[in-house]
Amino acid sequence: MLSYQVESGFDLEEMLALYKASGINRPIEDKSRMATLLASANLLVTARQNGKLVGLARCMTDKAWVVYICDLLVDKNLQQQGIGKELLHQVQRITGPEVQQLLHSAESAMGYYPKVGYQLCHNAFVVKRER
């Protein structure tokens, strides 16, 4: 059975296992950096199947105007079953309809987001990270 919830804490090893299982490109070998990445998020929405972590929406939000979805990941073995879509729905439910959702998509996921209600945005800028 799948359940979705906001989690205030996290088990680093459990999170690292999910990042690895999802295939998302993050520096999972750098545990200190990943711990900072996760601890700095102020909204972690998880999907659990019988208690096992299988999905995550890692977000930063001011809870009034915008929520930035930093990561959306689902275990590869469970992808294309609606878990990612439901995680996004839960983010919207939690933050409310007056809060805009933003995210930066991986090239491989560009076709996914329009299917779940997101519009392509052409007014963003970036300074790329050095590593």
Tab-separated table of N, CA and C in Angstrom:
chain	number	residue	atom	x	y	z
A	1	MET	N	0.832	-1.182	0.000
A	1	MET	CA	0.000	0.000	0.000
A	1	MET	C	0.878	1.247	0.000
A	2	LEU	N	0.538	2.214	-0.819
A	2	LEU	CA	1.279	3.472	-0.917
A	2	LEU	C	0.700	4.505	0.041
A	3	SER	N	1.586	5.235	0.701
A	3	SER	CA	1.159	6.354	1.538
A	3	SER	C	2.055	7.547	1.229
A	4	TYR	N	1.484	8.730	1.366
A	4	TYR	CA	2.187	9.977	1.100
A	4	TYR	C	2.134	10.813	2.356
A	5	GLN	N	3.259	11.434	2.706
A	5	GLN	CA	3.301	12.237	3.910
A	5	GLN	C	4.433	13.252	3.834
A	6	VAL	N	4.313	14.273	4.679
A	6	VAL	CA	5.392	15.230	4.889
A	6	VAL	C	6.259	14.653	5.994
A	7	GLU	N	7.558	14.689	5.781
A	7	GLU	CA	8.475	14.187	6.809
A	7	GLU	C	9.365	15.324	7.270
A	8	SER	N	9.520	15.450	8.570
A	8	SER	CA	10.321	16.538	9.131
A	8	SER	C	11.782	16.139	9.306
A	9	GLY	N	12.056	14.870	9.320
A	9	GLY	CA	13.415	14.379	9.428
A	9	GLY	C	13.665	13.355	8.340
A	10	PHE	N	14.881	12.863	8.280
A	10	PHE	CA	15.185	11.859	7.277
A	10	PHE	C	16.345	10.984	7.730
A	11	ASP	N	16.377	9.783	7.211
A	11	ASP	CA	17.487	8.855	7.403
A	11	ASP	C	18.362	8.981	6.160
A	12	LEU	N	19.583	9.459	6.327
A	12	LEU	CA	20.449	9.732	5.174
A	12	LEU	C	20.659	8.497	4.316
A	13	GLU	N	20.919	7.368	4.920
A	13	GLU	CA	21.174	6.143	4.139
A	13	GLU	C	19.930	5.731	3.340
A	14	GLU	N	18.769	5.870	3.943
A	14	GLU	CA	17.521	5.553	3.250
A	14	GLU	C	17.330	6.480	2.049
A	15	MET	N	17.602	7.775	2.255
A	15	MET	CA	17.481	8.739	1.163
A	15	MET	C	18.488	8.454	0.058
A	16	LEU	N	19.720	8.169	0.433
A	16	LEU	CA	20.748	7.863	-0.569
A	16	LEU	C	20.370	6.635	-1.391
A	17	ALA	N	19.795	5.646	-0.741
A	17	ALA	CA	19.357	4.444	-1.458
A	17	ALA	C	18.280	4.793	-2.477
A	18	LEU	N	17.352	5.681	-2.122
A	18	LEU	CA	16.314	6.091	-3.060
A	18	LEU	C	16.906	6.890	-4.216
A	19	TYR	N	17.799	7.821	-3.912
A	19	TYR	CA	18.436	8.586	-4.988
A	19	TYR	C	19.120	7.638	-5.971
A	20	LYS	N	19.816	6.645	-5.452
A	20	LYS	CA	20.492	5.670	-6.318
A	20	LYS	C	19.469	4.868	-7.119
A	21	ALA	N	18.413	4.403	-6.471
A	21	ALA	CA	17.393	3.572	-7.128
A	21	ALA	C	16.598	4.346	-8.171
A	22	SER	N	16.551	5.670	-8.028
A	22	SER	CA	15.770	6.479	-8.965
A	22	SER	C	16.530	6.771	-10.253
A	23	GLY	N	17.843	6.773	-10.172
A	23	GLY	CA	18.646	7.101	-11.340
A	23	GLY	C	18.898	8.583	-11.521
A	24	ILE	N	18.392	9.411	-10.607
A	24	ILE	CA	18.599	10.858	-10.717
A	24	ILE	C	20.082	11.181	-10.505
A	25	ASN	N	20.551	12.185	-11.190
A	25	ASN	CA	21.961	12.560	-11.126
A	25	ASN	C	22.200	13.529	-9.969
A	26	ARG	N	22.675	12.998	-8.867
A	26	ARG	CA	23.054	13.797	-7.711
A	26	ARG	C	24.352	13.208	-7.155
A	27	PRO	N	25.123	14.000	-6.402
A	27	PRO	CA	26.422	13.515	-5.896
A	27	PRO	C	26.267	12.594	-4.678
A	28	ILE	N	25.638	11.445	-4.875
A	28	ILE	CA	25.308	10.578	-3.736
A	28	ILE	C	26.545	10.005	-3.043
A	29	GLU	N	27.688	10.030	-3.711
A	29	GLU	CA	28.913	9.549	-3.069
A	29	GLU	C	29.443	10.566	-2.047
A	30	ASP	N	29.003	11.805	-2.142
A	30	ASP	CA	29.401	12.862	-1.218
A	30	ASP	C	28.315	12.990	-0.146
A	31	LYS	N	28.438	12.166	0.882
A	31	LYS	CA	27.394	12.101	1.905
A	31	LYS	C	27.195	13.427	2.636
A	32	SER	N	28.238	14.142	2.877
A	32	SER	CA	28.121	15.425	3.562
A	32	SER	C	27.309	16.413	2.724
A	33	ARG	N	27.606	16.456	1.445
A	33	ARG	CA	26.866	17.365	0.561
A	33	ARG	C	25.399	16.961	0.468
A	34	MET	N	25.143	15.663	0.372
A	34	MET	CA	23.760	15.176	0.295
A	34	MET	C	23.017	15.442	1.599
A	35	ALA	N	23.696	15.311	2.729
A	35	ALA	CA	23.054	15.600	4.013
A	35	ALA	C	22.652	17.072	4.075
A	36	THR	N	23.516	17.952	3.589
A	36	THR	CA	23.201	19.382	3.553
A	36	THR	C	22.053	19.649	2.603
A	37	LEU	N	22.085	19.024	1.430
A	37	LEU	CA	21.038	19.164	0.423
A	37	LEU	C	19.677	18.810	1.016
A	38	LEU	N	19.611	17.713	1.735
A	38	LEU	CA	18.339	17.260	2.311
A	38	LEU	C	17.926	18.089	3.524
A	39	ALA	N	18.884	18.412	4.377
A	39	ALA	CA	18.566	19.171	5.594
A	39	ALA	C	18.125	20.592	5.270
A	40	SER	N	18.559	21.124	4.147
A	40	SER	CA	18.219	22.503	3.787
A	40	SER	C	16.838	22.637	3.168
A	41	ALA	N	16.255	21.546	2.727
A	41	ALA	CA	14.891	21.582	2.185
A	41	ALA	C	13.932	21.857	3.337
A	42	ASN	N	12.904	22.669	3.071
A	42	ASN	CA	11.933	22.907	4.146
A	42	ASN	C	10.594	22.214	3.873
A	43	LEU	N	10.574	21.367	2.838
A	43	LEU	CA	9.398	20.538	2.589
A	43	LEU	C	9.854	19.249	1.913
A	44	LEU	N	9.717	18.148	2.622
A	44	LEU	CA	10.021	16.820	2.086
A	44	LEU	C	8.719	16.023	2.060
A	45	VAL	N	8.229	15.740	0.863
A	45	VAL	CA	7.025	14.934	0.710
A	45	VAL	C	7.482	13.578	0.201
A	46	THR	N	7.102	12.541	0.921
A	46	THR	CA	7.574	11.205	0.564
A	46	THR	C	6.428	10.289	0.162
A	47	ALA	N	6.804	9.277	-0.595
A	47	ALA	CA	5.915	8.165	-0.922
A	47	ALA	C	6.551	6.922	-0.315
A	48	ARG	N	5.766	6.184	0.413
A	48	ARG	CA	6.250	4.945	1.030
A	48	ARG	C	5.316	3.807	0.647
A	49	GLN	N	5.934	2.685	0.333
A	49	GLN	CA	5.178	1.473	0.031
A	49	GLN	C	5.483	0.474	1.133
A	50	ASN	N	4.481	0.190	1.940
A	50	ASN	CA	4.655	-0.690	3.089
A	50	ASN	C	5.837	-0.253	3.951
A	51	GLY	N	5.976	1.052	4.148
A	51	GLY	CA	7.030	1.611	4.980
A	51	GLY	C	8.331	1.913	4.261
A	52	LYS	N	8.533	1.358	3.087
A	52	LYS	CA	9.778	1.570	2.341
A	52	LYS	C	9.677	2.854	1.524
A	53	LEU	N	10.704	3.697	1.613
A	53	LEU	CA	10.761	4.944	0.857
A	53	LEU	C	10.917	4.632	-0.627
A	54	VAL	N	9.930	5.075	-1.438
A	54	VAL	CA	9.958	4.802	-2.879
A	54	VAL	C	9.857	6.069	-3.727
A	55	GLY	N	9.578	7.211	-3.095
A	55	GLY	CA	9.468	8.457	-3.849
A	55	GLY	C	9.684	9.656	-2.951
A	56	LEU	N	10.118	10.761	-3.584
A	56	LEU	CA	10.409	11.973	-2.828
A	56	LEU	C	10.212	13.205	-3.693
A	57	ALA	N	9.566	14.214	-3.128
A	57	ALA	CA	9.571	15.563	-3.679
A	57	ALA	C	10.308	16.417	-2.649
A	58	ARG	N	11.506	16.849	-3.015
A	58	ARG	CA	12.323	17.687	-2.124
A	58	ARG	C	12.113	19.132	-2.553
A	59	CYS	N	11.601	19.946	-1.628
A	59	CYS	CA	11.175	21.304	-1.995
A	59	CYS	C	11.711	22.362	-1.043
A	60	MET	N	11.702	23.589	-1.578
A	60	MET	CA	11.960	24.789	-0.780
A	60	MET	C	10.806	25.741	-1.059
A	61	THR	N	10.206	26.258	-0.007
A	61	THR	CA	9.041	27.111	-0.184
A	61	THR	C	8.984	28.210	0.868
A	62	ASP	N	8.370	29.333	0.471
A	62	ASP	CA	8.078	30.396	1.435
A	62	ASP	C	6.662	30.227	1.983
A	63	LYS	N	5.938	29.238	1.474
A	63	LYS	CA	4.592	28.867	1.916
A	63	LYS	C	3.522	29.925	1.634
A	64	ALA	N	3.877	30.946	0.854
A	64	ALA	CA	2.912	32.001	0.551
A	64	ALA	C	2.871	32.367	-0.930
A	65	TRP	N	3.988	32.207	-1.637
A	65	TRP	CA	4.058	32.671	-3.011
A	65	TRP	C	4.591	31.609	-3.972
A	66	VAL	N	5.619	30.883	-3.553
A	66	VAL	CA	6.276	29.957	-4.465
A	66	VAL	C	6.808	28.730	-3.725
A	67	VAL	N	6.790	27.616	-4.419
A	67	VAL	CA	7.473	26.409	-3.966
A	67	VAL	C	8.336	25.941	-5.131
A	68	TYR	N	9.612	25.748	-4.852
A	68	TYR	CA	10.539	25.235	-5.848
A	68	TYR	C	10.744	23.754	-5.574
A	69	ILE	N	10.402	22.932	-6.543
A	69	ILE	CA	10.573	21.494	-6.405
A	69	ILE	C	11.986	21.176	-6.885
A	70	CYS	N	12.865	20.967	-5.924
A	70	CYS	CA	14.285	20.741	-6.222
A	70	CYS	C	14.514	19.376	-6.849
A	71	ASP	N	13.862	18.372	-6.320
A	71	ASP	CA	13.989	16.996	-6.821
A	71	ASP	C	12.634	16.324	-6.784
A	72	LEU	N	12.350	15.591	-7.828
A	72	LEU	CA	11.208	14.683	-7.849
A	72	LEU	C	11.771	13.349	-8.286
A	73	LEU	N	11.710	12.374	-7.402
A	73	LEU	CA	12.287	11.082	-7.751
A	73	LEU	C	11.439	9.932	-7.254
A	74	VAL	N	11.463	8.884	-8.064
A	74	VAL	CA	10.734	7.649	-7.769
A	74	VAL	C	11.657	6.494	-8.120
A	75	ASP	N	11.649	5.475	-7.287
A	75	ASP	CA	12.418	4.259	-7.564
A	75	ASP	C	12.115	3.791	-8.988
A	76	LYS	N	13.163	3.493	-9.772
A	76	LYS	CA	12.990	3.081	-11.174
A	76	LYS	C	12.006	1.922	-11.325
A	77	ASN	N	12.004	1.002	-10.380
A	77	ASN	CA	11.119	-0.163	-10.453
A	77	ASN	C	9.649	0.197	-10.307
A	78	LEU	N	9.362	1.416	-9.837
A	78	LEU	CA	7.974	1.826	-9.620
A	78	LEU	C	7.581	3.046	-10.456
A	79	GLN	N	8.449	3.463	-11.364
A	79	GLN	CA	8.133	4.608	-12.204
A	79	GLN	C	7.005	4.267	-13.168
A	80	GLN	N	6.323	5.296	-13.639
A	80	GLN	CA	5.208	5.198	-14.579
A	80	GLN	C	3.988	4.514	-13.961
A	81	GLN	N	3.843	4.699	-12.647
A	81	GLN	CA	2.672	4.182	-11.939
A	81	GLN	C	1.897	5.297	-11.240
A	82	GLY	N	2.252	6.541	-11.540
A	82	GLY	CA	1.527	7.667	-10.963
A	82	GLY	C	2.078	8.195	-9.657
A	83	ILE	N	3.177	7.656	-9.166
A	83	ILE	CA	3.723	8.095	-7.879
A	83	ILE	C	4.258	9.519	-7.978
A	84	GLY	N	5.008	9.833	-9.027
A	84	GLY	CA	5.528	11.182	-9.209
A	84	GLY	C	4.403	12.194	-9.332
A	85	LYS	N	3.397	11.851	-10.108
A	85	LYS	CA	2.244	12.737	-10.282
A	85	LYS	C	1.557	12.992	-8.949
A	86	GLU	N	1.408	11.957	-8.143
A	86	GLU	CA	0.766	12.129	-6.839
A	86	GLU	C	1.645	12.932	-5.890
A	87	LEU	N	2.958	12.758	-5.945
A	87	LEU	CA	3.842	13.580	-5.121
A	87	LEU	C	3.666	15.061	-5.472
A	88	LEU	N	3.588	15.377	-6.768
A	88	LEU	CA	3.366	16.758	-7.193
A	88	LEU	C	2.010	17.270	-6.717
A	89	HIS	N	1.005	16.412	-6.785
A	89	HIS	CA	-0.326	16.781	-6.288
A	89	HIS	C	-0.271	17.068	-4.782
A	90	GLN	N	0.455	16.245	-4.056
A	90	GLN	CA	0.572	16.447	-2.609
A	90	GLN	C	1.283	17.762	-2.288
A	91	VAL	N	2.310	18.113	-3.074
A	91	VAL	CA	2.988	19.398	-2.878
A	91	VAL	C	1.979	20.528	-3.038
A	92	GLN	N	1.152	20.459	-4.078
A	92	GLN	CA	0.157	21.505	-4.302
A	92	GLN	C	-0.895	21.518	-3.182
A	93	ARG	N	-1.328	20.360	-2.756
A	93	ARG	CA	-2.308	20.277	-1.673
A	93	ARG	C	-1.753	20.902	-0.394
A	94	ILE	N	-0.503	20.621	-0.094
A	94	ILE	CA	0.127	21.106	1.138
A	94	ILE	C	0.381	22.610	1.088
A	95	THR	N	0.863	23.107	-0.049
A	95	THR	CA	1.216	24.526	-0.140
A	95	THR	C	0.032	25.407	-0.504
A	96	GLY	N	-0.978	24.846	-1.154
A	96	GLY	CA	-2.180	25.584	-1.496
A	96	GLY	C	-2.168	26.123	-2.914
A	97	PRO	N	-3.350	26.430	-3.430
A	97	PRO	CA	-3.469	26.851	-4.824
A	97	PRO	C	-2.897	28.242	-5.104
A	98	GLU	N	-2.670	29.042	-4.073
A	98	GLU	CA	-2.119	30.374	-4.287
A	98	GLU	C	-0.585	30.369	-4.378
A	99	VAL	N	0.027	29.204	-4.187
A	99	VAL	CA	1.481	29.071	-4.241
A	99	VAL	C	1.879	28.468	-5.582
A	100	GLN	N	2.726	29.183	-6.317
A	100	GLN	CA	3.189	28.733	-7.632
A	100	GLN	C	4.251	27.652	-7.466
A	101	GLN	N	4.163	26.616	-8.281
A	101	GLN	CA	5.160	25.551	-8.291
A	101	GLN	C	6.147	25.785	-9.426
A	102	LEU	N	7.420	25.693	-9.125
A	102	LEU	CA	8.483	25.822	-10.112
A	102	LEU	C	9.416	24.637	-10.004
A	103	LEU	N	9.998	24.245	-11.121
A	103	LEU	CA	11.021	23.203	-11.096
A	103	LEU	C	11.905	23.335	-12.321
A	104	HIS	N	13.069	22.750	-12.235
A	104	HIS	CA	14.010	22.679	-13.345
A	104	HIS	C	14.084	21.213	-13.747
A	105	SER	N	13.707	20.922	-14.963
A	105	SER	CA	13.615	19.536	-15.415
A	105	SER	C	14.914	19.030	-16.022
A	106	ALA	N	15.203	17.776	-15.774
A	106	ALA	CA	16.271	17.100	-16.517
A	106	ALA	C	15.807	16.968	-17.962
A	107	GLU	N	16.734	16.975	-18.895
A	107	GLU	CA	16.378	16.837	-20.317
A	107	GLU	C	15.512	15.603	-20.545
A	108	SER	N	15.836	14.513	-19.864
A	108	SER	CA	15.111	13.255	-20.067
A	108	SER	C	13.666	13.301	-19.584
A	109	ALA	N	13.321	14.301	-18.779
A	109	ALA	CA	11.964	14.389	-18.223
A	109	ALA	C	11.145	15.522	-18.829
A	110	MET	N	11.657	16.173	-19.856
A	110	MET	CA	10.957	17.321	-20.446
A	110	MET	C	9.570	16.959	-20.972
A	111	GLY	N	9.370	15.756	-21.436
A	111	GLY	CA	8.065	15.338	-21.937
A	111	GLY	C	7.083	14.971	-20.832
A	112	TYR	N	7.596	14.709	-19.618
A	112	TYR	CA	6.749	14.267	-18.511
A	112	TYR	C	5.907	15.401	-17.937
A	113	TYR	N	6.519	16.526	-17.668
A	113	TYR	CA	5.837	17.580	-16.908
A	113	TYR	C	4.606	18.167	-17.595
A	114	PRO	N	4.600	18.370	-18.909
A	114	PRO	CA	3.354	18.836	-19.534
A	114	PRO	C	2.205	17.836	-19.354
A	115	LYS	N	2.518	16.559	-19.268
A	115	LYS	CA	1.492	15.525	-19.090
A	115	LYS	C	0.837	15.592	-17.716
A	116	VAL	N	1.532	16.203	-16.753
A	116	VAL	CA	0.969	16.297	-15.398
A	116	VAL	C	0.605	17.734	-15.033
A	117	GLY	N	0.432	18.581	-16.068
A	117	GLY	CA	-0.129	19.903	-15.853
A	117	GLY	C	0.835	21.068	-15.773
A	118	TYR	N	2.112	20.854	-16.009
A	118	TYR	CA	3.079	21.950	-15.945
A	118	TYR	C	3.246	22.593	-17.310
A	119	GLN	N	3.487	23.904	-17.299
A	119	GLN	CA	3.717	24.652	-18.533
A	119	GLN	C	5.191	25.004	-18.637
A	120	LEU	N	5.708	24.952	-19.859
A	120	LEU	CA	7.086	25.325	-20.109
A	120	LEU	C	7.261	26.819	-19.844
A	121	CYS	N	8.316	27.181	-19.162
A	121	CYS	CA	8.584	28.564	-18.772
A	121	CYS	C	9.834	29.047	-19.511
A	122	HIS	N	9.732	30.204	-20.139
A	122	HIS	CA	10.866	30.726	-20.894
A	122	HIS	C	11.492	31.956	-20.252
A	123	ASN	N	11.221	32.209	-19.004
A	123	ASN	CA	11.756	33.409	-18.367
A	123	ASN	C	12.578	33.071	-17.128
A	124	ALA	N	13.486	32.133	-17.289
A	124	ALA	CA	14.354	31.740	-16.181
A	124	ALA	C	15.807	31.931	-16.581
A	125	PHE	N	16.660	32.123	-15.591
A	125	PHE	CA	18.086	32.297	-15.817
A	125	PHE	C	18.839	31.403	-14.834
A	126	VAL	N	20.073	31.100	-15.157
A	126	VAL	CA	20.846	30.205	-14.321
A	126	VAL	C	22.315	30.620	-14.311
A	127	VAL	N	22.956	30.430	-13.175
A	127	VAL	CA	24.409	30.456	-13.067
A	127	VAL	C	24.750	29.025	-12.679
A	128	LYS	N	25.424	28.311	-13.558
A	128	LYS	CA	25.686	26.884	-13.338
A	128	LYS	C	26.677	26.670	-12.192
A	129	ARG	N	26.476	25.578	-11.487
A	129	ARG	CA	27.378	25.222	-10.390
A	129	ARG	C	28.718	24.784	-10.968
A	130	GLU	N	29.746	24.896	-10.179
A	130	GLU	CA	31.086	24.505	-10.623
A	130	GLU	C	31.324	23.016	-10.510
A	131	ARG	N	30.600	22.353	-9.634
A	131	ARG	CA	30.756	20.891	-9.490
A	131	ARG	C	29.468	20.275	-9.025
